[in-house]
mmCIF file of C-alpha atoms in Angstrom:
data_model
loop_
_atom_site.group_PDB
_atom_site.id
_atom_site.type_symbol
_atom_site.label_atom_id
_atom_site.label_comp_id
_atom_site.label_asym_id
_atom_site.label_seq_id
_atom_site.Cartn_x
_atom_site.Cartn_y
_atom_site.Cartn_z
ATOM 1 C CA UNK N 1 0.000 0.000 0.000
ATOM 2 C CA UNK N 2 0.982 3.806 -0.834
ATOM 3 C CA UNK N 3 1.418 5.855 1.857
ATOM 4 C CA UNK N 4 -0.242 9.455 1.940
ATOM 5 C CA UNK N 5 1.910 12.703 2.151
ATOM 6 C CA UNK N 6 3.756 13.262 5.142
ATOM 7 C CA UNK N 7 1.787 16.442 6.045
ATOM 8 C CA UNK N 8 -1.422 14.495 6.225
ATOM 9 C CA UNK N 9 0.549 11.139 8.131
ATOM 10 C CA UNK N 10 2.090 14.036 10.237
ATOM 11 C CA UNK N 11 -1.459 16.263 11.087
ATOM 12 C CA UNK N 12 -2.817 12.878 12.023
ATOM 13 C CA UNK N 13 -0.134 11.817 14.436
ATOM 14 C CA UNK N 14 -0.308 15.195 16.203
ATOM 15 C CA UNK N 15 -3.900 14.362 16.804
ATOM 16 C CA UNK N 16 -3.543 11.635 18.187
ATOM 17 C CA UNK N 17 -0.815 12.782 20.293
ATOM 18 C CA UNK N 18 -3.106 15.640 21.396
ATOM 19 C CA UNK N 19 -5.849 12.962 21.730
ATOM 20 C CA UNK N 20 -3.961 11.187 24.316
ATOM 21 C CA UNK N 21 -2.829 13.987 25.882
ATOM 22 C CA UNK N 22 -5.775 15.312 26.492
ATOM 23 C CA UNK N 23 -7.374 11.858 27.907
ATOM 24 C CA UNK N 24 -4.776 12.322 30.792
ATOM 25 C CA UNK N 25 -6.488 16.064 31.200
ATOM 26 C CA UNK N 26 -9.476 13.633 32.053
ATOM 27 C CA UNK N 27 -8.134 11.617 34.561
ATOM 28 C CA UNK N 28 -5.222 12.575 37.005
ATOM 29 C CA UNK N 29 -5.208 16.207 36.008
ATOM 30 C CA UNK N 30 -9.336 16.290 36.622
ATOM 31 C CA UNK N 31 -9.221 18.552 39.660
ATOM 32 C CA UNK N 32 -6.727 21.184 38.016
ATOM 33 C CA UNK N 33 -9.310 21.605 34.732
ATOM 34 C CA UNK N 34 -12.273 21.547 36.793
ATOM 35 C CA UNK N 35 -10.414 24.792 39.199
ATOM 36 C CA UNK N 36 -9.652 26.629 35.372
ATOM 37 C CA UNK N 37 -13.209 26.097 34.538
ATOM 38 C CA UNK N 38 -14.971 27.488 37.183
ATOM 39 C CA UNK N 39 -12.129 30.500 37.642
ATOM 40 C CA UNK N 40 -12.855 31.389 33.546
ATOM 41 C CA UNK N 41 -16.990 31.154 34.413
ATOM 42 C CA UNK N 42 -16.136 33.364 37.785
ATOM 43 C CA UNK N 43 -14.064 36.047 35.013
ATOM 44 C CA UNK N 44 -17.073 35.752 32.545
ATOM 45 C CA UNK N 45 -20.126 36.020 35.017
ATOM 46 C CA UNK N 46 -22.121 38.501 32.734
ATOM 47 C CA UNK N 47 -21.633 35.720 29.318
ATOM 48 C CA UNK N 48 -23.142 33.449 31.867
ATOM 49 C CA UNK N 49 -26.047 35.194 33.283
ATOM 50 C CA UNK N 50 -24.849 34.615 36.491
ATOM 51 C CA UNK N 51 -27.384 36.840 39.128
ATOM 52 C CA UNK N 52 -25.293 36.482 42.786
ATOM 53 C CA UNK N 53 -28.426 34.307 43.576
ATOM 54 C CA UNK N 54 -26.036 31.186 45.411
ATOM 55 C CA UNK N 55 -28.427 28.226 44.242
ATOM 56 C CA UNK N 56 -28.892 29.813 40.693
ATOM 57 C CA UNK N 57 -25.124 30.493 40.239
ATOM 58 C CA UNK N 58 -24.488 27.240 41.370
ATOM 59 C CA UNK N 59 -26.449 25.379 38.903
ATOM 60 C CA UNK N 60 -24.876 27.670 35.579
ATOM 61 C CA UNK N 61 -21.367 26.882 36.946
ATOM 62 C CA UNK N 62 -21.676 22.890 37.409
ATOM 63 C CA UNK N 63 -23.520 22.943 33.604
ATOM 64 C CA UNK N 64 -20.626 24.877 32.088
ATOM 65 C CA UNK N 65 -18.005 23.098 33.915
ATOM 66 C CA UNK N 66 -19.547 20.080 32.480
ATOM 67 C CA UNK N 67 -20.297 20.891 29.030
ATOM 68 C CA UNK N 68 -16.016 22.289 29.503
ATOM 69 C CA UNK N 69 -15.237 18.632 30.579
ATOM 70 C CA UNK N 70 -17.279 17.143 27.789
ATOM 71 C CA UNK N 71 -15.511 18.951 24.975
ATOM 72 C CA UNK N 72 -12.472 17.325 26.280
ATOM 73 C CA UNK N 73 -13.895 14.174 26.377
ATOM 74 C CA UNK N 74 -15.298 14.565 22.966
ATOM 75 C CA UNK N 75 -11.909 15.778 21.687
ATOM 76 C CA UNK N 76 -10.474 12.905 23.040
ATOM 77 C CA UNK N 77 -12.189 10.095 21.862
ATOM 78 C CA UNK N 78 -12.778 11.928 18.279
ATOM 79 C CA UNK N 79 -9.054 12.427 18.200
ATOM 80 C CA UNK N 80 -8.156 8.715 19.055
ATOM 81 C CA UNK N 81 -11.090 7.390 16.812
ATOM 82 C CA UNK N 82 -10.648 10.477 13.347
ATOM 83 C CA UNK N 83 -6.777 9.870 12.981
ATOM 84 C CA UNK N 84 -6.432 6.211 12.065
ATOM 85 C CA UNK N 85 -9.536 6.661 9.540
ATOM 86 C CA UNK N 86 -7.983 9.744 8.191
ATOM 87 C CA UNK N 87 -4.687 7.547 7.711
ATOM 88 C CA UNK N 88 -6.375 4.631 6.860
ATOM 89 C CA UNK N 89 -8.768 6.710 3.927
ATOM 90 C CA UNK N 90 -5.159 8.572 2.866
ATOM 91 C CA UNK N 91 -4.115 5.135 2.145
ATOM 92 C CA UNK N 92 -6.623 4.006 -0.083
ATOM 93 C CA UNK N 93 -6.427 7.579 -2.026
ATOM 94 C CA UNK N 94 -2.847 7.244 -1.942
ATOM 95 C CA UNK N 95 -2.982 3.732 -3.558
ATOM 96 C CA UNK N 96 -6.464 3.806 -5.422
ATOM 97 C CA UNK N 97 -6.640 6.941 -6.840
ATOM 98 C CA UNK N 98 -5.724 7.765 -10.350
ATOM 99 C CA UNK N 99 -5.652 11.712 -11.133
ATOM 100 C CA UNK N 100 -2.777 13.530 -9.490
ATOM 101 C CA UNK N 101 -5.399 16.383 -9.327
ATOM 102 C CA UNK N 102 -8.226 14.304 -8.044
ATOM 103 C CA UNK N 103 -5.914 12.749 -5.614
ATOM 104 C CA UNK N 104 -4.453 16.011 -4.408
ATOM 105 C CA UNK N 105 -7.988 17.406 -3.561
ATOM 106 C CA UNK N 106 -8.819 14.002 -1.380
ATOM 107 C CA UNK N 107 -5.541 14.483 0.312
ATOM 108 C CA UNK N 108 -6.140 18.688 1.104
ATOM 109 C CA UNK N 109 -9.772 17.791 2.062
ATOM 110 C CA UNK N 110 -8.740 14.906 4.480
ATOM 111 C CA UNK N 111 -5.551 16.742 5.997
ATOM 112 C CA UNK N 112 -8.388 19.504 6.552
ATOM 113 C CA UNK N 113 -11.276 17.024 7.998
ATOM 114 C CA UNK N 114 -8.520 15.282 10.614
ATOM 115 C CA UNK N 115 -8.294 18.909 12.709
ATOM 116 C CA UNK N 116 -11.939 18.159 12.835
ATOM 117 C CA UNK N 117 -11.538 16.918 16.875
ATOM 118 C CA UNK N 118 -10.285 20.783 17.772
ATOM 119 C CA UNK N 119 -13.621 21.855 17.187
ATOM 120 C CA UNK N 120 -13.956 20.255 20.399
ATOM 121 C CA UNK N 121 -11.069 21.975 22.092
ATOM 122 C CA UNK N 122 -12.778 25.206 21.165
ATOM 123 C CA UNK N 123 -16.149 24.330 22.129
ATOM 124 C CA UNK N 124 -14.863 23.664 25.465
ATOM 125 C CA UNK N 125 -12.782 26.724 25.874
ATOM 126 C CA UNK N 126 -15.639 28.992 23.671
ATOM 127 C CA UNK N 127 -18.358 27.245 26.630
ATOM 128 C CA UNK N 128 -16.297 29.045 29.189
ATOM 129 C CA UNK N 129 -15.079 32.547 27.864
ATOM 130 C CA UNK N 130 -18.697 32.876 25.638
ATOM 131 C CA UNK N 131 -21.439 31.157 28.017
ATOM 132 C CA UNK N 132 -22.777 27.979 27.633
ATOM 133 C CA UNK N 133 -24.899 28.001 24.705
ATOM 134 C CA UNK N 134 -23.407 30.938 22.556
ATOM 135 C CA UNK N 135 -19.739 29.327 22.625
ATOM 136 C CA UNK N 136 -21.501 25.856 21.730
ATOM 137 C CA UNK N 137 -23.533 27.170 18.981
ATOM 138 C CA UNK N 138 -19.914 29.093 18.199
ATOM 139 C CA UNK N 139 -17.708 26.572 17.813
ATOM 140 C CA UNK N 140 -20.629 24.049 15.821
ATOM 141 C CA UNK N 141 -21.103 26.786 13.281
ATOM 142 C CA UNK N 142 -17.591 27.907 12.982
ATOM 143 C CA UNK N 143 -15.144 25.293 13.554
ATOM 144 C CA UNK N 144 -16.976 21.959 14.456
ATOM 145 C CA UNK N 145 -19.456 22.267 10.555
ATOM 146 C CA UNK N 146 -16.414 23.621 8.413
ATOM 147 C CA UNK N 147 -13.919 20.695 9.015
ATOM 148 C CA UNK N 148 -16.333 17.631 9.626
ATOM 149 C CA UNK N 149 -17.790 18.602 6.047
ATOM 150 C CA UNK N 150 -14.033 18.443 4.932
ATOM 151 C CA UNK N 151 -13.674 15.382 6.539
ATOM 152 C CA UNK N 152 -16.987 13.750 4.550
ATOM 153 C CA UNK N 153 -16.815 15.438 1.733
ATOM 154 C CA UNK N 154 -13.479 13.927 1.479
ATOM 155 C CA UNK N 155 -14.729 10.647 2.120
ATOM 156 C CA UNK N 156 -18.071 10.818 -0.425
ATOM 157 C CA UNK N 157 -15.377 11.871 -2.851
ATOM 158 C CA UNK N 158 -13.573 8.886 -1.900
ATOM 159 C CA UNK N 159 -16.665 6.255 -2.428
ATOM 160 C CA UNK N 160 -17.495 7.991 -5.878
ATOM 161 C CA UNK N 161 -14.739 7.488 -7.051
ATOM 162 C CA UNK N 162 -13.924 3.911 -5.565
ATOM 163 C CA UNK N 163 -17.605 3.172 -6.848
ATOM 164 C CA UNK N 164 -16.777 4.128 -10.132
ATOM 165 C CA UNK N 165 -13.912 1.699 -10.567
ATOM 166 C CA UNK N 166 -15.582 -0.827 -9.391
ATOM 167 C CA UNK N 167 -18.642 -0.075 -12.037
ATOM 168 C CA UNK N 168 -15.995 -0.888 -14.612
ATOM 169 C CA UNK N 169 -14.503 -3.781 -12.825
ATOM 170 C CA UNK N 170 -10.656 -2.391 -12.842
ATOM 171 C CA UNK N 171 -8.315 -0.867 -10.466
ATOM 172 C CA UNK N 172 -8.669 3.301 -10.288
ATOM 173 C CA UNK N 173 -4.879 3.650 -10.640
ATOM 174 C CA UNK H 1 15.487 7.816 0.947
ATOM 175 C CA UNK H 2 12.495 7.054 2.502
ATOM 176 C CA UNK H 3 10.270 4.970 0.084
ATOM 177 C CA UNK H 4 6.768 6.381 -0.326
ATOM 178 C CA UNK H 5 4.893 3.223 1.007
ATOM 179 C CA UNK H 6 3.573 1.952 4.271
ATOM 180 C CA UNK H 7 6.628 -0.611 5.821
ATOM 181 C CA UNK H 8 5.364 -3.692 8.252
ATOM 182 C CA UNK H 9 5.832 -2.659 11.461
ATOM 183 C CA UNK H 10 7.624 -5.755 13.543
ATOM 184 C CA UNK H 11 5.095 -9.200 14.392
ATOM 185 C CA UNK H 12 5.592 -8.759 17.618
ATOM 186 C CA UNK H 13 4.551 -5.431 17.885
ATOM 187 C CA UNK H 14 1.356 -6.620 15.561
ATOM 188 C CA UNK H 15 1.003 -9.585 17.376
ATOM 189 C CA UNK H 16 0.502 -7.098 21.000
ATOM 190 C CA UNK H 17 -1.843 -4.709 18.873
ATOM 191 C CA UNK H 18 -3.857 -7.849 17.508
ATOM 192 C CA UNK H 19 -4.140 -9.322 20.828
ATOM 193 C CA UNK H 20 -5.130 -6.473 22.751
ATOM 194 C CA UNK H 21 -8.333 -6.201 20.069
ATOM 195 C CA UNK H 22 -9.198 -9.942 20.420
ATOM 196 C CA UNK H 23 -8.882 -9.328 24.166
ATOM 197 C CA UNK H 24 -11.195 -5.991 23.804
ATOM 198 C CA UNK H 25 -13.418 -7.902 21.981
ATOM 199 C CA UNK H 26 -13.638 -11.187 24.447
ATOM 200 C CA UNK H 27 -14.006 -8.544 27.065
ATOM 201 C CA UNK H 28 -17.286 -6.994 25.766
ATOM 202 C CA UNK H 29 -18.819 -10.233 25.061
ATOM 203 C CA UNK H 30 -17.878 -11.566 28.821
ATOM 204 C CA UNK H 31 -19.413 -8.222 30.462
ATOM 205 C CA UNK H 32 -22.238 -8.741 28.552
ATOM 206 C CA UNK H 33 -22.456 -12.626 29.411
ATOM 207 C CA UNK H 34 -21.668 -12.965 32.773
ATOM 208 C CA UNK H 35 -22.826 -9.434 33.883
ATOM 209 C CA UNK H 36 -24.985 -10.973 36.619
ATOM 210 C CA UNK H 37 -22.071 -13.507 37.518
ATOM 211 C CA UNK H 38 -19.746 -11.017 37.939
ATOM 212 C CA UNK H 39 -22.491 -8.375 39.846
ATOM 213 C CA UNK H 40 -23.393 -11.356 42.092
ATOM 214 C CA UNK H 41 -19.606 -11.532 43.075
ATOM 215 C CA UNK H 42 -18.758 -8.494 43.344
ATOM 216 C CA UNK H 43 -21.403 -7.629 45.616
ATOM 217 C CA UNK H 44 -20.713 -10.892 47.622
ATOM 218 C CA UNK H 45 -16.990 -9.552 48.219
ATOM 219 C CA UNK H 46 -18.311 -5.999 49.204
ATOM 220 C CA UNK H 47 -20.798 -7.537 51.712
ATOM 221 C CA UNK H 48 -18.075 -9.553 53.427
ATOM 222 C CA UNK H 49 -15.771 -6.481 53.649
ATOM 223 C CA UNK H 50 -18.227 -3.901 55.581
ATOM 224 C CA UNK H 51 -16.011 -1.889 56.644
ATOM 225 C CA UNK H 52 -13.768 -1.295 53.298
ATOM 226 C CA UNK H 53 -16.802 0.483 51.418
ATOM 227 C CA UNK H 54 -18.161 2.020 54.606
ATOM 228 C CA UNK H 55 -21.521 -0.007 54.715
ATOM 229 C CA UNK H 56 -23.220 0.083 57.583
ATOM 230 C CA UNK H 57 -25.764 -2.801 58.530
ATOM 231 C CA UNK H 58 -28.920 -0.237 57.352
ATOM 232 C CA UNK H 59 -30.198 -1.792 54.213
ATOM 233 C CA UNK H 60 -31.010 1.864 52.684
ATOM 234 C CA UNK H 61 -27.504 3.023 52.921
ATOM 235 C CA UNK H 62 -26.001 -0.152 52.371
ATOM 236 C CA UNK H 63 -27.379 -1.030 49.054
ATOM 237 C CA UNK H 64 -27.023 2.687 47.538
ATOM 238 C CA UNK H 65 -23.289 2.308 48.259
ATOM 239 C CA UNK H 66 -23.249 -1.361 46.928
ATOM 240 C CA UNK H 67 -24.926 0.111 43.665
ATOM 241 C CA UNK H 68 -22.487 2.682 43.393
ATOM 242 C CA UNK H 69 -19.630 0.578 43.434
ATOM 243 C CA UNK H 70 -21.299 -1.778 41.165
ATOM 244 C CA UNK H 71 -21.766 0.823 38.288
ATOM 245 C CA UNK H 72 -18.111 1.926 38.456
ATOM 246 C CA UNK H 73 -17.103 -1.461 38.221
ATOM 247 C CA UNK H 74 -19.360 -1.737 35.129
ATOM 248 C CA UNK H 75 -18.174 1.592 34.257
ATOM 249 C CA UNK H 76 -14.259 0.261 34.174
ATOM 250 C CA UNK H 77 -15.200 -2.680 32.449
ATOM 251 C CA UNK H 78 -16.481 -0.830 29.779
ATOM 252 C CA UNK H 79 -13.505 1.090 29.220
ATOM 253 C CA UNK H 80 -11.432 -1.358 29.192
ATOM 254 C CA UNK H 81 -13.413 -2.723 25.794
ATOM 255 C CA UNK H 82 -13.302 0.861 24.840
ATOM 256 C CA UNK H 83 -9.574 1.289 25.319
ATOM 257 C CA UNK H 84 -8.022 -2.176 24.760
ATOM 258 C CA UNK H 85 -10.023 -1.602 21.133
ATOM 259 C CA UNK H 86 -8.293 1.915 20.045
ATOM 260 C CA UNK H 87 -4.981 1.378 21.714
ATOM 261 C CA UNK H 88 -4.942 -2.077 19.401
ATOM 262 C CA UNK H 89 -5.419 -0.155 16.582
ATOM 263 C CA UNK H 90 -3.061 2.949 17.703
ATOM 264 C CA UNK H 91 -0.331 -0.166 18.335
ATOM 265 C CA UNK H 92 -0.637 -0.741 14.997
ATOM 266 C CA UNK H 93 -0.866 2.348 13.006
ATOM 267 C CA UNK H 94 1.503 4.193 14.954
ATOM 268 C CA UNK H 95 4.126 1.677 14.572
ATOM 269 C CA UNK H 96 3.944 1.196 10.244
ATOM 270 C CA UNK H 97 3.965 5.250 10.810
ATOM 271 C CA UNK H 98 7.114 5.005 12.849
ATOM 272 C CA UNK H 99 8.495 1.764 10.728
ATOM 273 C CA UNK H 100 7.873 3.647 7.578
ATOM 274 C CA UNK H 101 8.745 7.225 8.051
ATOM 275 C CA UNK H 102 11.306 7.425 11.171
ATOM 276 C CA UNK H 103 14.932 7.109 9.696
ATOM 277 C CA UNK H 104 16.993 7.179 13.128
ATOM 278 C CA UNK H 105 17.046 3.292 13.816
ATOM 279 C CA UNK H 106 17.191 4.420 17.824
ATOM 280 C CA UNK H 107 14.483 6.681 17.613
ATOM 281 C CA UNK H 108 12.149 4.167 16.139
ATOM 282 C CA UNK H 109 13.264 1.451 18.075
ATOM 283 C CA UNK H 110 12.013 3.881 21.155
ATOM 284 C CA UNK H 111 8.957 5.289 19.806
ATOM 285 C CA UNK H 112 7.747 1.204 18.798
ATOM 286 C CA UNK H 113 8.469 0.155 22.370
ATOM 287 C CA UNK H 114 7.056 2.797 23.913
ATOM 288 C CA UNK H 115 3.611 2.572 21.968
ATOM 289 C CA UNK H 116 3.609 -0.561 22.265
ATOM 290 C CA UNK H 117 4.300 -1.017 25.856
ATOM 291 C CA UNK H 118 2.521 2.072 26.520
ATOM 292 C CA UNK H 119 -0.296 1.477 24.939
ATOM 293 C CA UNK H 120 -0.896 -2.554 25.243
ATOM 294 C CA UNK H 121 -0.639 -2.043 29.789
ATOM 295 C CA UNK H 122 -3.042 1.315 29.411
ATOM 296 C CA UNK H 123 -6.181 -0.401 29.080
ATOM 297 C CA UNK H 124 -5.295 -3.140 31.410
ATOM 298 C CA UNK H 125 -5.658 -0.590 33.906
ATOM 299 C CA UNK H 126 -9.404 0.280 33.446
ATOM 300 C CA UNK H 127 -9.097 -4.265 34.142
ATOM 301 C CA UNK H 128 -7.234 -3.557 37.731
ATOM 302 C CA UNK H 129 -9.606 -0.563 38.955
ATOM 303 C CA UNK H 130 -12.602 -3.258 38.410
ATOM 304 C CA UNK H 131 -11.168 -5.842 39.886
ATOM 305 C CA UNK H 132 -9.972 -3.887 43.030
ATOM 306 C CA UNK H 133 -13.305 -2.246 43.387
ATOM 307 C CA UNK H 134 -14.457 -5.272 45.616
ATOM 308 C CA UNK H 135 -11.720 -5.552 47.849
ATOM 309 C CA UNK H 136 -10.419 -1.776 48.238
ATOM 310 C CA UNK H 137 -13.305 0.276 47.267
ATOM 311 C CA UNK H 138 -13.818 2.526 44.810
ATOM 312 C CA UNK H 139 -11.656 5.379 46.035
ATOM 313 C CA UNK H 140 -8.302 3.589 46.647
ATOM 314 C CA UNK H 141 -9.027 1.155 43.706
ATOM 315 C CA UNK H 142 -8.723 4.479 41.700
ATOM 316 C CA UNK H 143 -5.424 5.890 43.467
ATOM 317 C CA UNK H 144 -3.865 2.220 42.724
ATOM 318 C CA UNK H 145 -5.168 1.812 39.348
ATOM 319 C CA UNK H 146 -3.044 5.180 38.294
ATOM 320 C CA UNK H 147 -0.186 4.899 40.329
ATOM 321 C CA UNK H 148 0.535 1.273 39.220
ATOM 322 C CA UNK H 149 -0.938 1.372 35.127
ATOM 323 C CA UNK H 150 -2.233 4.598 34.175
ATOM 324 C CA UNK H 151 0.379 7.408 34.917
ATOM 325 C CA UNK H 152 3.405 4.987 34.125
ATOM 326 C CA UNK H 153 1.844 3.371 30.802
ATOM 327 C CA UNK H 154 -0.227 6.469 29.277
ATOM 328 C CA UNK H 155 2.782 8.811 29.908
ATOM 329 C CA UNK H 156 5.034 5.933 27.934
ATOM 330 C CA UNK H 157 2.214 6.015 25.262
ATOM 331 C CA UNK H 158 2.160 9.998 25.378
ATOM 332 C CA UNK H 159 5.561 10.294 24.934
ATOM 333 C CA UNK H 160 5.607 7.683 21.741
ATOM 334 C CA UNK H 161 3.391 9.773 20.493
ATOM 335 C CA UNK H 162 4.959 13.548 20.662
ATOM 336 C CA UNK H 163 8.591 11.755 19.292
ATOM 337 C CA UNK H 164 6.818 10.845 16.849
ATOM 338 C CA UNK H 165 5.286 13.837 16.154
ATOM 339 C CA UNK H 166 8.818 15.868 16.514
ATOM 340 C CA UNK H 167 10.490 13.304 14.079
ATOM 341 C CA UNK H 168 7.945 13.699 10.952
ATOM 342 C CA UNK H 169 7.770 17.535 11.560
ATOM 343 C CA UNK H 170 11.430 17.443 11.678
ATOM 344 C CA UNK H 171 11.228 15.333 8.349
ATOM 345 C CA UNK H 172 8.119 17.442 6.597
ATOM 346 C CA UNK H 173 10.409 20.950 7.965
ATOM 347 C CA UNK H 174 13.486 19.540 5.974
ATOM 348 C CA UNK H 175 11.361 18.312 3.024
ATOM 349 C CA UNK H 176 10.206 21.650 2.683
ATOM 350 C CA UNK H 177 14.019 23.092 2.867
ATOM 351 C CA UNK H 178 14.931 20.764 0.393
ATOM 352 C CA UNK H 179 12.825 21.266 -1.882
ATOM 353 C CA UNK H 180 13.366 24.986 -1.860
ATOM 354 C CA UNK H 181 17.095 24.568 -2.145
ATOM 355 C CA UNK H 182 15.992 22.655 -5.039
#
C-alpha cells in the first residue's frame, strides 16, 4: 500500500498525540481543569447570566463546567477514533486513486477534515469565555461544521470514485 | 530515501496490537455474558468487607453504596473494551507510521516500544480498577489503578506519540528546505 503525504501522516499523528494527551487532562489532572473552569466562568459572570443568587449560580457553573469537561472528552475520543480513519482513507487515495489532481484534492480535504476533533477543544474553551450556549452554537457553526464537512466530503469523494472503478470492474490507478 | 509506502511494522509489535483487540473484543462479550455472575460476586466480596466500602448494617444506605460501586465497576469494564479496542489499533498504526517514516534506527526502536508497551498495559488498567473495586473500594481502587498502570503506561504512550510527532515535523520541515534549495 501507498502511503499518503507526510503532512497528512504528520497532522494525524499530532492528533492523536493531542488525543492522548488530552485523555490524561481527564483523569489525574481532573481537579486542576475543573479549578480553570470554574475561575474562567467566575471572570465571565455577565456571558453566563450569572445573578449572585447562590443556588442559581451554582447550577450555571456545574452545567458549564460540564459541558467544559465534555468537549475534552469529545476531543479525546474523536481524536483517538478520526486519525487512524484519516490515515487509513489517505491510504486508499494514496494507492487507489488515479488523477494527481483528483488525488491532491482528497488528500487537502482529508488533511483539513482530521483537525476536525479541535472543534472540540474550542467548544470547550468557547463554553467558558462565551457562556454555555453561545460558545456551543460558536464553535458548531464555525469550527466543528467547516472541518467535519471536509472530513466527509473527502470521504463521499472517496466512495465515488472507488464506486466508479468498481462499475468498470478495474483498479482506479 | 524514505520509500513512499507503508513498511510492516515488527510481528511482535502486531502480534501485541492484535491481541489487545481480540482481548477488547472477548471482554465486551464476557461483560455482557456474565454481567450478573460477575455483579453477584462483586457484591458478595463488598458484603463480606463492611467496613472497606463504609456499609453500615442499614439496608437503605447499604445497598445505595453497593450500587455505586457496582456501576463503576461496570463503568471500568467498559472502558477497558473501549480502550483495549483503540490502543490495538493505535499499536498498529503508529508503529507502520514510525516503521515507515522514522529514519533514526534508535528513535524508532524507542517510539515502537514505547507505543507498544505504553499502549498494550493502558487499558489493562481500566481491568485492575474493576477488579480492586471489591476488595479496596472505589476510592483507593482508583489511586492504585493510576499509580501502578495509568500514569506509568499512558505517559510511555504519550511520549511515543509527541517523538513521533517531533520526528515527521522534523522530516516534513526539511522536506520543505529541500525542496526549496531545489
Amino acid at each position: 500500500m501507498r502511503r499518503p503525504p507526510i503532512l497528512l501522516v504528520l497532522v494525524a499523528v499530532v492528533m492523536l498525540a493531542l488525543g492522548e494527551t488530552a485523555g490524561a487532562l481527564l483523569s489525574p489532572l481532573r481537579p486542576a481543569v475543573e479549578r480553570y473552569a470554574r475561575a474562567r466562568v467566575a471572570a465571565n459572570a455577565a456571558a453566563h447570566g450569572l445573578t449572585g443568587s447562590a443556588e442559581y449560580d451554582d447550577e450555571v457553573r456545574n452545567r458549564a463546567v460540564f459541558t467544559a469537561e465534555a468537549g475534552i472528552s469529545f476531543f479525546h475520543t474523536h481524536a483517538e477514533g478520526l486519525a487512524p480513519v484519516i490515515l487509513l482513507a489517505g491510504t486508499i487515495v494514496a494507492s487507489v486513486v488515479a488523477g494527481r489532481r483528483a488525488r491532491g484534492i482528497l488528500f487537502g480535504l482529508l488533511t483539513v477534515g482530521a483537525l476536525f476533533p479541535l472543534g472540540y477543544v474550542v467548544y470547550a474553551l468557547a463554553a467558558l469565555e462565551a457562556g454555555r450556549e453561545a460558545g456551543v452554537a460558536l464553535a458548531e457553526r464555525y469550527v466543528l461544521t467547516p472541518l467535519g464537512a471536509s472530513a466527509i466530503m473527502a470521504l463521499l469523494g472517496l466512495v465515488v470514485i472507488l464506486g466508479r472503478a468498481a462499475r468498470t470492474s478495474q483498479p482506479a490507478r | 530515501m524514505i520509500e513512499p509506502t507503508w513498511r510492516l511494522p515488527p510481528i511482535p509489535v502486531l502480534l501485541v496490537g492484535v491481541v489487545l483487540i481480540a482481548c477488547a473484543e472477548l471482554g465486551g462479550g464476557a461483560m455482557a455474558q456474565f454481567k450478573l455472575e460477575l455483579a453477584r460476586w462483586a457484591r458478595g466480596t463488598m458484603l463480606a468487607r463492611p467496613e472497606v466500602h463504609g456499609l453500615v448494617g442499614v439496608r437503605d444506605v447499604d445497598e445505595q453504596i453497593l450500587d455505586e460501586a457496582l456501576v463503576k465497576l461496570d463503568g471500568g469494564l467498559r472502558l477497558f473494551h473501549l480502550h483495549a479496542e483503540g490502543m490495538g489499533t493505535i499499536i498498529i498504526v503508529t508503529a507502520m507510521v514510525a516503521t515507515s517514516l522514522v529514519g533514526r534506527s534508535a528513535l524508532r526502536r524507542t517510539i515502537v516500544a514505547l507505543i507498544m508497551v505504553g499502549g498494550a498495559g493502558y487499558p489493562l488498567g481500566y481491568l485492575l480498577w474493576s477488579g480492586l473495586i471489591p476488595f479496596h473500594g472505589i476510592a483507593r481502587s482508583k489511586r492504585l489503578a493510576e499509580w501502578l498502570v495509568w500514569i506509568p503506561f499512558g505517559s510511555a504512550a504519550i511520549v511515543a506519540m509527541w517523538l513521533l510527532a517531533g520526528a515527521l515535523a522534523a522530516q516534513w520541515l526539511g522536506g520543505r528546505r529541500s525542496g526549496d534549495a531545489a
